[in-house]
PDB file of C-alpha atoms and ligand atoms in Angstrom:
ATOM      1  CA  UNK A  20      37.355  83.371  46.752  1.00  0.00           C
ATOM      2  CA  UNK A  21      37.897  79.524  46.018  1.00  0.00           C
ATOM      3  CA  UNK A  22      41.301  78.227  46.288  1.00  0.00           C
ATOM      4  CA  UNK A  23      42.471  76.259  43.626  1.00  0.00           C
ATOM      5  CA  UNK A  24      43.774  72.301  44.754  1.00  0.00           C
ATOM      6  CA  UNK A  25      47.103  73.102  43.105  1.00  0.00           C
ATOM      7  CA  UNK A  26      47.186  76.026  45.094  1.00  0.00           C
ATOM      8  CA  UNK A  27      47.711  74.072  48.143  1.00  0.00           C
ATOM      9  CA  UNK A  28      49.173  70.884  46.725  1.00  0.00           C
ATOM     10  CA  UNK A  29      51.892  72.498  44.760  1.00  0.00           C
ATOM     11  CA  UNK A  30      54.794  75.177  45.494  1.00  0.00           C
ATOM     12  CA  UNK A  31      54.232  77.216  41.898  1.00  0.00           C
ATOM     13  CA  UNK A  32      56.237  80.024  43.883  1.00  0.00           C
ATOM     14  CA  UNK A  33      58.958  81.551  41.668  1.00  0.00           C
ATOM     15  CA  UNK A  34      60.624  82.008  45.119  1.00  0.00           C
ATOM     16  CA  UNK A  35      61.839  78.156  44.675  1.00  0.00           C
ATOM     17  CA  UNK A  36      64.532  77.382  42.429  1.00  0.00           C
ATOM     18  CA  UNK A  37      63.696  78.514  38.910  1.00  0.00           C
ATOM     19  CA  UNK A  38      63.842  75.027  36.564  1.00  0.00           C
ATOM     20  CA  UNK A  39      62.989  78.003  33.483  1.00  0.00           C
ATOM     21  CA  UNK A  40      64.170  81.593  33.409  1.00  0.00           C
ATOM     22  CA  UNK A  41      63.274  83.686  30.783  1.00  0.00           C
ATOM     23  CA  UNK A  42      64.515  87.104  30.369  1.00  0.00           C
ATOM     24  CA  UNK A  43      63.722  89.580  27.512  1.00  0.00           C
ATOM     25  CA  UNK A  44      62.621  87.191  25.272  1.00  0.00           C
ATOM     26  CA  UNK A  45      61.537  88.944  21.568  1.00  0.00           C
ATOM     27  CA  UNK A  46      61.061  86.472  18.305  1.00  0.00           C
ATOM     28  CA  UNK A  47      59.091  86.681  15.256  1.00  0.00           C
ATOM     29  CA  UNK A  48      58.701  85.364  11.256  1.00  0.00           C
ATOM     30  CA  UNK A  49      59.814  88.258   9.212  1.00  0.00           C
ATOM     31  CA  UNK A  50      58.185  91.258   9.550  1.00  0.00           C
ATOM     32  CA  UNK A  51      55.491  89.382  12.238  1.00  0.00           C
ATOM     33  CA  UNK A  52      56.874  90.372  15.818  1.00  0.00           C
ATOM     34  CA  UNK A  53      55.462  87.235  18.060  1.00  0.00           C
ATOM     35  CA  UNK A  54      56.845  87.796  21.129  1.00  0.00           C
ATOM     36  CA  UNK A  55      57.742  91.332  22.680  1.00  0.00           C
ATOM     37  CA  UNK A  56      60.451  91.338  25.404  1.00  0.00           C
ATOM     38  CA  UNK A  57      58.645  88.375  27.615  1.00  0.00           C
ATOM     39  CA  UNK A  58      60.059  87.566  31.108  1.00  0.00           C
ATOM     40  CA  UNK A  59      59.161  85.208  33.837  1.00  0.00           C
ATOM     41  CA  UNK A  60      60.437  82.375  35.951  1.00  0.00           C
ATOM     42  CA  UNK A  61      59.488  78.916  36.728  1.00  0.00           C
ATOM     43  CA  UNK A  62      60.147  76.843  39.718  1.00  0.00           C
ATOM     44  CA  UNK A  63      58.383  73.223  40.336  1.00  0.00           C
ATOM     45  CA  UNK A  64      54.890  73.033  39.885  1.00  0.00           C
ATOM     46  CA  UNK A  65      52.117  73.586  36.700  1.00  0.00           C
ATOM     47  CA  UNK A  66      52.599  76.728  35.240  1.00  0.00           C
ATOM     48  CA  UNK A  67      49.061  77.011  32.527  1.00  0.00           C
ATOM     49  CA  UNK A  68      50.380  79.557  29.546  1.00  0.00           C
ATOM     50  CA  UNK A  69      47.261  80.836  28.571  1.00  0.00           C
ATOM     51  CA  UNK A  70      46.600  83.504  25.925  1.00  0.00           C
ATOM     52  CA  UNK A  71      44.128  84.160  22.399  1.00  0.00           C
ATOM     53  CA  UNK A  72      45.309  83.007  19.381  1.00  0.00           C
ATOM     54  CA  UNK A  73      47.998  83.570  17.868  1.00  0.00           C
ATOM     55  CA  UNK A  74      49.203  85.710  21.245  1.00  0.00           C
ATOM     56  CA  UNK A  75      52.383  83.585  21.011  1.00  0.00           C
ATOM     57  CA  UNK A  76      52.639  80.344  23.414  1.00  0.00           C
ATOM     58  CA  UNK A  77      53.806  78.201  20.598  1.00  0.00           C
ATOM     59  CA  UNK A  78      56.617  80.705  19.255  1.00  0.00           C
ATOM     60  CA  UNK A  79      57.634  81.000  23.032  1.00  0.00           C
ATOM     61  CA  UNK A  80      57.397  76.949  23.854  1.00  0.00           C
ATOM     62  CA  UNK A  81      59.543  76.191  20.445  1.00  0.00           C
ATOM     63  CA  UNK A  82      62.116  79.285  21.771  1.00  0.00           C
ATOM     64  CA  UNK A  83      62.236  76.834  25.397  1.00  0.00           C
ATOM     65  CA  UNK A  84      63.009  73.808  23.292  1.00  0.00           C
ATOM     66  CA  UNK A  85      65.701  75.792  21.258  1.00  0.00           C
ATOM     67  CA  UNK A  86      63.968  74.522  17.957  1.00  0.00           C
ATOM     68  CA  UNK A  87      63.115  78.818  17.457  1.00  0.00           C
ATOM     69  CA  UNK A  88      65.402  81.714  16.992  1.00  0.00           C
ATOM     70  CA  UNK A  89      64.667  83.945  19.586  1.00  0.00           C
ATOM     71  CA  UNK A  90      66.493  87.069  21.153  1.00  0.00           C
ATOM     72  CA  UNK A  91      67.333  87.683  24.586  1.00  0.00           C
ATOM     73  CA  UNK A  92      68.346  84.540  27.493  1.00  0.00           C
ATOM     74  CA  UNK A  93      66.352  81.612  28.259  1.00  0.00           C
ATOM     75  CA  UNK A  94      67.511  79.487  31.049  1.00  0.00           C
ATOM     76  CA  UNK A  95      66.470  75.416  31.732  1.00  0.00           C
ATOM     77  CA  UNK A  96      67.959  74.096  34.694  1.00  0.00           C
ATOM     78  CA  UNK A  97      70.859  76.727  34.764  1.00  0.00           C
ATOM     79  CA  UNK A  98      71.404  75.512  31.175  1.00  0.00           C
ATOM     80  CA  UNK A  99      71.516  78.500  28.588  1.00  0.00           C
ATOM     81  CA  UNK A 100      69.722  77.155  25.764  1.00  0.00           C
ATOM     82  CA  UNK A 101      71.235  78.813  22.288  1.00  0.00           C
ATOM     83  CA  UNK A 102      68.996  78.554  19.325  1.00  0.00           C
ATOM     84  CA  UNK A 103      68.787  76.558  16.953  1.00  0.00           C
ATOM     85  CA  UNK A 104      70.540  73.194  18.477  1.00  0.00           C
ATOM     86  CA  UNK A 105      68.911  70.659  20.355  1.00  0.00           C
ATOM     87  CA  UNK A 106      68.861  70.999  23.768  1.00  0.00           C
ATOM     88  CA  UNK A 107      70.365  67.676  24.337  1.00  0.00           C
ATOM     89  CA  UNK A 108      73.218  68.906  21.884  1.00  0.00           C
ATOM     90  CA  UNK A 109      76.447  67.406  23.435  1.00  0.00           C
ATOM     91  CA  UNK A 110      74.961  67.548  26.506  1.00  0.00           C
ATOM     92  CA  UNK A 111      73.567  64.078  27.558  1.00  0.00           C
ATOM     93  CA  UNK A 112      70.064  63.572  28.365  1.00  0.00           C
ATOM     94  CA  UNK A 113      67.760  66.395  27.593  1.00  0.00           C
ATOM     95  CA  UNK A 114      66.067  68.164  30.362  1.00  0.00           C
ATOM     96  CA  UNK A 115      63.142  68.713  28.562  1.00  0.00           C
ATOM     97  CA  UNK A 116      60.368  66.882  27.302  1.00  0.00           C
ATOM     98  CA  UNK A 117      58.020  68.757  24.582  1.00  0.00           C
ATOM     99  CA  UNK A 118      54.272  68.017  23.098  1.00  0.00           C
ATOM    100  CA  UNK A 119      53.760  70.026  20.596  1.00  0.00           C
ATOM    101  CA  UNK A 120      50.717  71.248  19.249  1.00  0.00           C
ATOM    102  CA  UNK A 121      50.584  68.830  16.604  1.00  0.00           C
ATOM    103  CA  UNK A 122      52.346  66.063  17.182  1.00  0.00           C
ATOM    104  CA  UNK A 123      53.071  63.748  14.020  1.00  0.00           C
ATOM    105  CA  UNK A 124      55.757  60.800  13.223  1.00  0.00           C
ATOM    106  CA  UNK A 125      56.380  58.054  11.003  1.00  0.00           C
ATOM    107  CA  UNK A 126      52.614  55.840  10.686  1.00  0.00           C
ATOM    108  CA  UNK A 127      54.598  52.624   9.369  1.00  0.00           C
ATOM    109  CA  UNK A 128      56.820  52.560  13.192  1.00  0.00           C
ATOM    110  CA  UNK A 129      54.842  50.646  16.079  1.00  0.00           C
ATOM    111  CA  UNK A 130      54.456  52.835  18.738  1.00  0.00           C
ATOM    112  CA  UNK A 131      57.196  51.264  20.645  1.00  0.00           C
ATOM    113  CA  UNK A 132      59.776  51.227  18.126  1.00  0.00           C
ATOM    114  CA  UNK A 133      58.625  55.688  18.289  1.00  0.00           C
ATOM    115  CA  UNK A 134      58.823  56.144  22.123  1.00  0.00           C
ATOM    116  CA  UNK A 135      62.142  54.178  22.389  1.00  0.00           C
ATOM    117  CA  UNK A 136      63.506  56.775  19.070  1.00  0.00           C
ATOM    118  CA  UNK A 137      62.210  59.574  21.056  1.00  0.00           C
ATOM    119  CA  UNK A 138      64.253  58.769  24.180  1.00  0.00           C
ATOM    120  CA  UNK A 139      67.335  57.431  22.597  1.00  0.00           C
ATOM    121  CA  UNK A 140      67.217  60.772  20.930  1.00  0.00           C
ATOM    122  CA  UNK A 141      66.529  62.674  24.255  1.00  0.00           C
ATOM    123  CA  UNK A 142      69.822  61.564  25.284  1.00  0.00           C
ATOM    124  CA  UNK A 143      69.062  57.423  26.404  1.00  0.00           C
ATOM    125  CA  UNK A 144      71.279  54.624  25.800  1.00  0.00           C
ATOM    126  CA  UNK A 145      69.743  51.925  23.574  1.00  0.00           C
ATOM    127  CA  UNK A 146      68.820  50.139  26.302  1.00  0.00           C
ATOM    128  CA  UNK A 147      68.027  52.240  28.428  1.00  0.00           C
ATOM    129  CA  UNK A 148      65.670  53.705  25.770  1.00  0.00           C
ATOM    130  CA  UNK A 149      64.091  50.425  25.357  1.00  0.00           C
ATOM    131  CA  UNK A 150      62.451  50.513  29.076  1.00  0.00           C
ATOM    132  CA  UNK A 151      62.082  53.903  29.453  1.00  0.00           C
ATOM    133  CA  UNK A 152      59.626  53.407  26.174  1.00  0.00           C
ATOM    134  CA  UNK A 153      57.889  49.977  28.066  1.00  0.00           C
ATOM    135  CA  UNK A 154      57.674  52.549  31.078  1.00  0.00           C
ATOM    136  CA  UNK A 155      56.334  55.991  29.320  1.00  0.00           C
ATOM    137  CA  UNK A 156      53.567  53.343  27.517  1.00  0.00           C
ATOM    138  CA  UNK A 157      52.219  51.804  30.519  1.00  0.00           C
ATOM    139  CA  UNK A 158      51.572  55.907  31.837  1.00  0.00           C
ATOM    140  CA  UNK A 159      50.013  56.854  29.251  1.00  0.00           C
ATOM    141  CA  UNK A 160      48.243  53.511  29.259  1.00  0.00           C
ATOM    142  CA  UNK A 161      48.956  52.763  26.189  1.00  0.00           C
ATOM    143  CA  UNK A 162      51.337  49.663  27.023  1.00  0.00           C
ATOM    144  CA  UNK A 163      48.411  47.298  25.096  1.00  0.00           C
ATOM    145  CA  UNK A 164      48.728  48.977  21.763  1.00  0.00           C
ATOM    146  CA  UNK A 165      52.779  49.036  21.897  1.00  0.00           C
ATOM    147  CA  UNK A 166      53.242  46.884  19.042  1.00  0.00           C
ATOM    148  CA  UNK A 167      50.379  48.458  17.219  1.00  0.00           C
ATOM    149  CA  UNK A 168      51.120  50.396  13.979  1.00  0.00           C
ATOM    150  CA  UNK A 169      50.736  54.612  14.769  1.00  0.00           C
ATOM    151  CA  UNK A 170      48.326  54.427  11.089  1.00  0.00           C
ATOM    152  CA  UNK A 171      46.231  52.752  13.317  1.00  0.00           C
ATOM    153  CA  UNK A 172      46.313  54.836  16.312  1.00  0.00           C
ATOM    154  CA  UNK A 173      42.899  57.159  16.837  1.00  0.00           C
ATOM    155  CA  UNK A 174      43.568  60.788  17.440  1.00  0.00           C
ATOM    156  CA  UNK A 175      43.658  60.446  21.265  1.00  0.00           C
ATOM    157  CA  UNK A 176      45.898  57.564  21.688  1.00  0.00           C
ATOM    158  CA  UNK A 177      48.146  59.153  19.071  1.00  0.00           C
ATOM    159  CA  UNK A 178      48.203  62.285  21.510  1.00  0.00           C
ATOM    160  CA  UNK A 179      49.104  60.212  24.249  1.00  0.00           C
ATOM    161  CA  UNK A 180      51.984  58.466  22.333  1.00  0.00           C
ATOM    162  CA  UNK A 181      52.916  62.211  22.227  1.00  0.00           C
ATOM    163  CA  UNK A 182      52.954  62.531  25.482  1.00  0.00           C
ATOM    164  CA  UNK A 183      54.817  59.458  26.300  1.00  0.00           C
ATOM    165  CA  UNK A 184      57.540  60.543  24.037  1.00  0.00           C
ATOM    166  CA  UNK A 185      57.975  63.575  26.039  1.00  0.00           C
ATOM    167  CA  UNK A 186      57.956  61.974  29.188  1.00  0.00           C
ATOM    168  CA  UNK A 187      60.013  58.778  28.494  1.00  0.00           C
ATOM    169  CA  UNK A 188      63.661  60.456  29.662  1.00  0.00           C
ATOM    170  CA  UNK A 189      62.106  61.333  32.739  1.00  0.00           C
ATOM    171  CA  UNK A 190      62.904  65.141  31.962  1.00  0.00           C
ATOM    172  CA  UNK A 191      62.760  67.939  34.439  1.00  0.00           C
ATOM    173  CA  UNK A 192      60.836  70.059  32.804  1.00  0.00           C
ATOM    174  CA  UNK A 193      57.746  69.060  30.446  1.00  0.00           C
ATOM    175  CA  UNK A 194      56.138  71.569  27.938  1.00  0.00           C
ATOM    176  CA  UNK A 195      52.618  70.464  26.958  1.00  0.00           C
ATOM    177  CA  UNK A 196      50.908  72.641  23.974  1.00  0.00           C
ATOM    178  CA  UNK A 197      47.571  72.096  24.442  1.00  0.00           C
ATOM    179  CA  UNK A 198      47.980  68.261  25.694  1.00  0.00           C
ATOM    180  CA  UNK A 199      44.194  67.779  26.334  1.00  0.00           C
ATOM    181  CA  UNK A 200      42.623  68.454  22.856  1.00  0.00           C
ATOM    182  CA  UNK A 201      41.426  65.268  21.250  1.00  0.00           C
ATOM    183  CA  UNK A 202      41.129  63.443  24.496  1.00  0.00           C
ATOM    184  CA  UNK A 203      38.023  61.756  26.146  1.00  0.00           C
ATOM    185  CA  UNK A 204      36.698  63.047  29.507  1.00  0.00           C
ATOM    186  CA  UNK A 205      38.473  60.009  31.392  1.00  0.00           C
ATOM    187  CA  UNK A 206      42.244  60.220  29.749  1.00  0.00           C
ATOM    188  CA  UNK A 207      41.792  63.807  30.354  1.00  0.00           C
ATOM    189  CA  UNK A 208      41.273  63.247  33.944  1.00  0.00           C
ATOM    190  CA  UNK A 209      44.099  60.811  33.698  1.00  0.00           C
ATOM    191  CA  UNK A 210      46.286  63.144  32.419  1.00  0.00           C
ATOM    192  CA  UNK A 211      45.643  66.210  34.875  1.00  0.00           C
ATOM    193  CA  UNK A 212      46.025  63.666  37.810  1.00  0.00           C
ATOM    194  CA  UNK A 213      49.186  62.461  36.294  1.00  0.00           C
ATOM    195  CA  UNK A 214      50.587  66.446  35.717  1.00  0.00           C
ATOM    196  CA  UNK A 215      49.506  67.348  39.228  1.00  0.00           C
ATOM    197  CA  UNK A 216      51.546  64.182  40.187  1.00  0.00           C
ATOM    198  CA  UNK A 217      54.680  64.920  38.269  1.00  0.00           C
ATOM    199  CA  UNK A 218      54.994  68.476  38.731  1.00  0.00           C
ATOM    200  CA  UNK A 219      55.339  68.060  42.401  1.00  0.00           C
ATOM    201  CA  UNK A 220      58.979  67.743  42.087  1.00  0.00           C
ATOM    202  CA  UNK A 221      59.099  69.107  38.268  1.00  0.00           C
ATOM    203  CA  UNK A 222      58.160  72.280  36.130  1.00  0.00           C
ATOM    204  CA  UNK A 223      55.074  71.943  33.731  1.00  0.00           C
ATOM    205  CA  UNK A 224      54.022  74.544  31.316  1.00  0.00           C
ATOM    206  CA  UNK A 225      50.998  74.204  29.816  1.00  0.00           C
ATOM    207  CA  UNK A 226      49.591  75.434  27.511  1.00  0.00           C
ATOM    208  CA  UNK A 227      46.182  75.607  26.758  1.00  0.00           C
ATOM    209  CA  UNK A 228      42.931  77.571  26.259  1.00  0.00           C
ATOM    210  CA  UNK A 229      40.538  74.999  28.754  1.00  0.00           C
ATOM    211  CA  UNK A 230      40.549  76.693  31.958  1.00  0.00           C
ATOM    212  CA  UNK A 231      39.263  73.101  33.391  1.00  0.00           C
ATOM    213  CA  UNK A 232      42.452  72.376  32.572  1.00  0.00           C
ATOM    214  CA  UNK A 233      43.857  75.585  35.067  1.00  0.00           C
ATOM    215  CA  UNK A 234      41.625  75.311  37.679  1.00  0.00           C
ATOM    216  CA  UNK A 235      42.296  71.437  38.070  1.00  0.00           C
ATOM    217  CA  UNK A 236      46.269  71.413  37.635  1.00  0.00           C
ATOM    218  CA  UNK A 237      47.497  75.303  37.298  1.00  0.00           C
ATOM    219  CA  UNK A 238      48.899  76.894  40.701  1.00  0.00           C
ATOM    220  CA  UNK A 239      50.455  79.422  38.267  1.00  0.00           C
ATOM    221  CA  UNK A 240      49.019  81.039  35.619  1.00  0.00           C
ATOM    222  CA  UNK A 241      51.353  83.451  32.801  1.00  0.00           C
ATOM    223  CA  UNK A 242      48.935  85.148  30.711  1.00  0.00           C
ATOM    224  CA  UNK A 243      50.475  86.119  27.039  1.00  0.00           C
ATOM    225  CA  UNK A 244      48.373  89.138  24.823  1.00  0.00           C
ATOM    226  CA  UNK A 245      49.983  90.129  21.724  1.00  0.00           C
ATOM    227  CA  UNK A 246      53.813  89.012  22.663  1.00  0.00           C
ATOM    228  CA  UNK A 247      53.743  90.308  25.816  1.00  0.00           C
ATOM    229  CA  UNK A 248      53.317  88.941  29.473  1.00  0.00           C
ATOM    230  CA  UNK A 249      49.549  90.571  30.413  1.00  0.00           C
ATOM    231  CA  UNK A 250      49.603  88.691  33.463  1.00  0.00           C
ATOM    232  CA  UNK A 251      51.474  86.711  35.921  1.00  0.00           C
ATOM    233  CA  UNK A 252      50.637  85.255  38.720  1.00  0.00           C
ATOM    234  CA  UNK A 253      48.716  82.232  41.110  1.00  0.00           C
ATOM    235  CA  UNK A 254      45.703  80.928  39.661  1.00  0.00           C
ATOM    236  CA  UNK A 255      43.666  82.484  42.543  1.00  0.00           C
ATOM    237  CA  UNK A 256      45.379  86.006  41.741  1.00  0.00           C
ATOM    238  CA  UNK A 257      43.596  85.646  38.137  1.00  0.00           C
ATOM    239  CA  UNK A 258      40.550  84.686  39.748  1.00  0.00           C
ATOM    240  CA  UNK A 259      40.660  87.697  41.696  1.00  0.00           C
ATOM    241  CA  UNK A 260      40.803  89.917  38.949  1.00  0.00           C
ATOM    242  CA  UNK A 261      37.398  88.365  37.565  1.00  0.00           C
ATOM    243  CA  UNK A 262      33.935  89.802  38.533  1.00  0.00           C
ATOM    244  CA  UNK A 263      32.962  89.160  42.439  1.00  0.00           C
ATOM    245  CA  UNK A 264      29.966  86.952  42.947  1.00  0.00           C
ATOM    246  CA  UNK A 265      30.699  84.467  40.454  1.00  0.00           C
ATOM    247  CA  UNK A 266      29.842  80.338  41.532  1.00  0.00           C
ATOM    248  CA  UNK A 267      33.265  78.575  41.067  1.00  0.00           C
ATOM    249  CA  UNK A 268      36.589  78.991  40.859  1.00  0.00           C
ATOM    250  CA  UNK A 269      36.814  77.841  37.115  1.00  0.00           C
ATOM    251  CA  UNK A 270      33.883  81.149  36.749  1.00  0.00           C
ATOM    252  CA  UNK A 271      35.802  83.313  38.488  1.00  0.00           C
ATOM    253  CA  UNK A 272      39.014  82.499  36.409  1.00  0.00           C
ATOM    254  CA  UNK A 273      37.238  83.018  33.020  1.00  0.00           C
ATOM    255  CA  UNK A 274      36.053  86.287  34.236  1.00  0.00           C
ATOM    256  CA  UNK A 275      39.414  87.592  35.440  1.00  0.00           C
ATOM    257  CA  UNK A 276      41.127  86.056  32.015  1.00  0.00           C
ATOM    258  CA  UNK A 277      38.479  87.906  30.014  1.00  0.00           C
ATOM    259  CA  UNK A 278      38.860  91.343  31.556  1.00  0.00           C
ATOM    260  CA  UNK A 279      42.655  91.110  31.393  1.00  0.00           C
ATOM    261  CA  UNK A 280      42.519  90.162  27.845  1.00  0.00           C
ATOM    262  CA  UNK A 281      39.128  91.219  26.510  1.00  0.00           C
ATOM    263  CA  UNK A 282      38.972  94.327  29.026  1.00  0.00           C
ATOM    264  CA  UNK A 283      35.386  92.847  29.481  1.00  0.00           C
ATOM    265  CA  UNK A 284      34.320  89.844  31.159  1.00  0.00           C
ATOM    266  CA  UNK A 285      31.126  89.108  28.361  1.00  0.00           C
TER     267      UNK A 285
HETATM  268  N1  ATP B 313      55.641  79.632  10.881  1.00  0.00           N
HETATM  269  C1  ATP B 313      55.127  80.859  10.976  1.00  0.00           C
HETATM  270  N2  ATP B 313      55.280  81.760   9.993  1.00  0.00           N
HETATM  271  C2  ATP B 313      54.772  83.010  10.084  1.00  0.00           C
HETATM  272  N3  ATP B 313      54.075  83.473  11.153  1.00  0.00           N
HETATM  273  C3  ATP B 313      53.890  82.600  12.163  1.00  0.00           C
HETATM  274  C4  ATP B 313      54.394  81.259  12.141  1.00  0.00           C
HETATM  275  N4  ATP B 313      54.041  80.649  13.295  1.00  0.00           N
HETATM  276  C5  ATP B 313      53.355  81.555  14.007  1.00  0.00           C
HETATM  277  N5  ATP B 313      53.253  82.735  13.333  1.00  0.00           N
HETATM  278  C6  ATP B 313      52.605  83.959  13.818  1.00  0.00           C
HETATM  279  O1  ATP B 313      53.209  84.286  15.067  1.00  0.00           O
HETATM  280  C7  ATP B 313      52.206  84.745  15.981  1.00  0.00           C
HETATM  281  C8  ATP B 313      52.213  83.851  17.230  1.00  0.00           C
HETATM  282  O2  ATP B 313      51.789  82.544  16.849  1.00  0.00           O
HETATM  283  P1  ATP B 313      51.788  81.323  17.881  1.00  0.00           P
HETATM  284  O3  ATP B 313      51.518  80.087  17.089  1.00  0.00           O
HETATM  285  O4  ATP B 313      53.015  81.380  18.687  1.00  0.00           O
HETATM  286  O5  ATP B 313      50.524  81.704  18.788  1.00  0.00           O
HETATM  287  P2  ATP B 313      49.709  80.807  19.836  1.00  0.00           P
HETATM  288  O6  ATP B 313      49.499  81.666  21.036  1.00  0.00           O
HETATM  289  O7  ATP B 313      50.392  79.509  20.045  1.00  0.00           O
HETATM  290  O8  ATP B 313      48.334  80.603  19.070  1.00  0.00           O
HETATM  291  P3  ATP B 313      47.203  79.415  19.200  1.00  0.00           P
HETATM  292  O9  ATP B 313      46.493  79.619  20.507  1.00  0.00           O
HETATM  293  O10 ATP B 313      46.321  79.698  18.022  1.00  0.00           O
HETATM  294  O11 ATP B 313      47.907  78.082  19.082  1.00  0.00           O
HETATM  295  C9  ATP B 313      50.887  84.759  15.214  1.00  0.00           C
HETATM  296  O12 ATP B 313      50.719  86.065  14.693  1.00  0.00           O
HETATM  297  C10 ATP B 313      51.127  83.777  14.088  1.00  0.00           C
HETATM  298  O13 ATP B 313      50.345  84.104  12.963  1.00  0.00           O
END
């Protein structure tokens, strides 16, 4: 069985000290139930969230952020986060940073003037938020374009002002909702190096539907079906589950994911 990089790199171990703890964990939109009594733990490392559509990452991600009603006790670095508040609500600086799916904001700001907002309002002093912004830019390497309008932003570099929002307050925990879509092969590349990086000393769930995207950053994998938790485990514990024989790891995850959620493998 191929072992995954991040397998060896990175301590994905719930044994460590969990940065997220979710326990029981049921939401929905009226009579739609979206997430069914989900648990699981998170300590440092990439945790991928992987699922079909509609199975319920995003409900679960915006329960994390507190920006969802949810039922039942989620956890970020000891913090109980109570719905629907900011997490950053009297609190100081926000321990998380969050990408969602779609992220959108003002096109008339420059995209410094919207990275410094997003950390001042992650918890940063003006000032503060000010180099934190020059700093999140220059990661995402998007320092060139800082006084550029977002209007005239393409679709990738506006994803990575995204992602430099999340990241400017130097959180401890970073949820990415499908951070990769709309990027070219290189910034992709860029980013998984710079998740691997981070999540050394940091928890990263993302989610996504690439499992390029697992095989190359993902020591952890949470599988959600329907609402509920339909798998969890290391990313070479999925790949175990797929059909023996396959060529690659990234094969042999694809297989396990689709006879956990398919109850085929195609
Ligand atoms: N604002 C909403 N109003 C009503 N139903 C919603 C809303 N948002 C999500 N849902 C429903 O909740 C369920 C979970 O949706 P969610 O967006 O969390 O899934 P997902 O796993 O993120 O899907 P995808 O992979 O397509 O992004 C789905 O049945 C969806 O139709």
């Amino acid at each position: 069985m191929p072992t995954s990089p991040a397998d060896r790199i990175q301590n994905p171990s719930p044994g460590g000290a969990a940065l997220i703890s979710i326990e029981g964990v049921s939401a929905g939109y009226g009579s739609t139930l979206a997430l069914s009594g989900v648990s699981f733990s998170v300590g440092a490392g990439v945790c991928a969230l992987l699922g079909p559509n509609g199975a319920g990452k995003t409900t679960l991600l915006n329960s994390i952020v507190g920006v969802k009603r949810f039922d039942g006790r989620i956890e970020v670095g000891g913090r109980e986060i109570r719905p629907v508040r900011p997490l950053n609500w009297n609190h100081g600086v926000s321990k998380v940073g969050y990408l969602p799916q779609t992220f959108s904001t003002a096109p008339t700001l420059s995209v410094d003037e919207v990275a410094t907002y997003a950390a001042w309002c992650n918890g940063l002093g003006r000032k503060a938020a000010r180099s934190a912004s020059v700093e999140a830019l220059h990661t995402v390497d998007l320092a060139e374009k800082r006084t550029s309008k977002v209007r005239t932003l393409s679709g990738g570099e506006r994803q990575r002002l995204g992602l430099a929002c999340a990241i400017a307050h130097q959180p401890s925990t970073l949820l990415l909702d499908e951070p990769t879509v709309g990027l070219d092969p290189s910034q992709r590349a860029n980013l998984r190096d710079y998740l691997a990086r981070v999540a050394r000393d940091r928890c990263v769930i993302l989610a996504t539907h690439l499992l390029e995207d697992v095989r190359v950053t993902a020591g952890r994998v949470v599988i959600l079906a329907a609402g509920r938790v339909a798998f969890d485990g290391t990313t070479s514990e999925l790949a175990a589950h797929g059909e023996a024989g396959r060529r690659d790891l990234e094969s042999d995850l694809e297989s396990g994911y689709r006879r956990l959620v398919e109850g085929s493998d195609g």
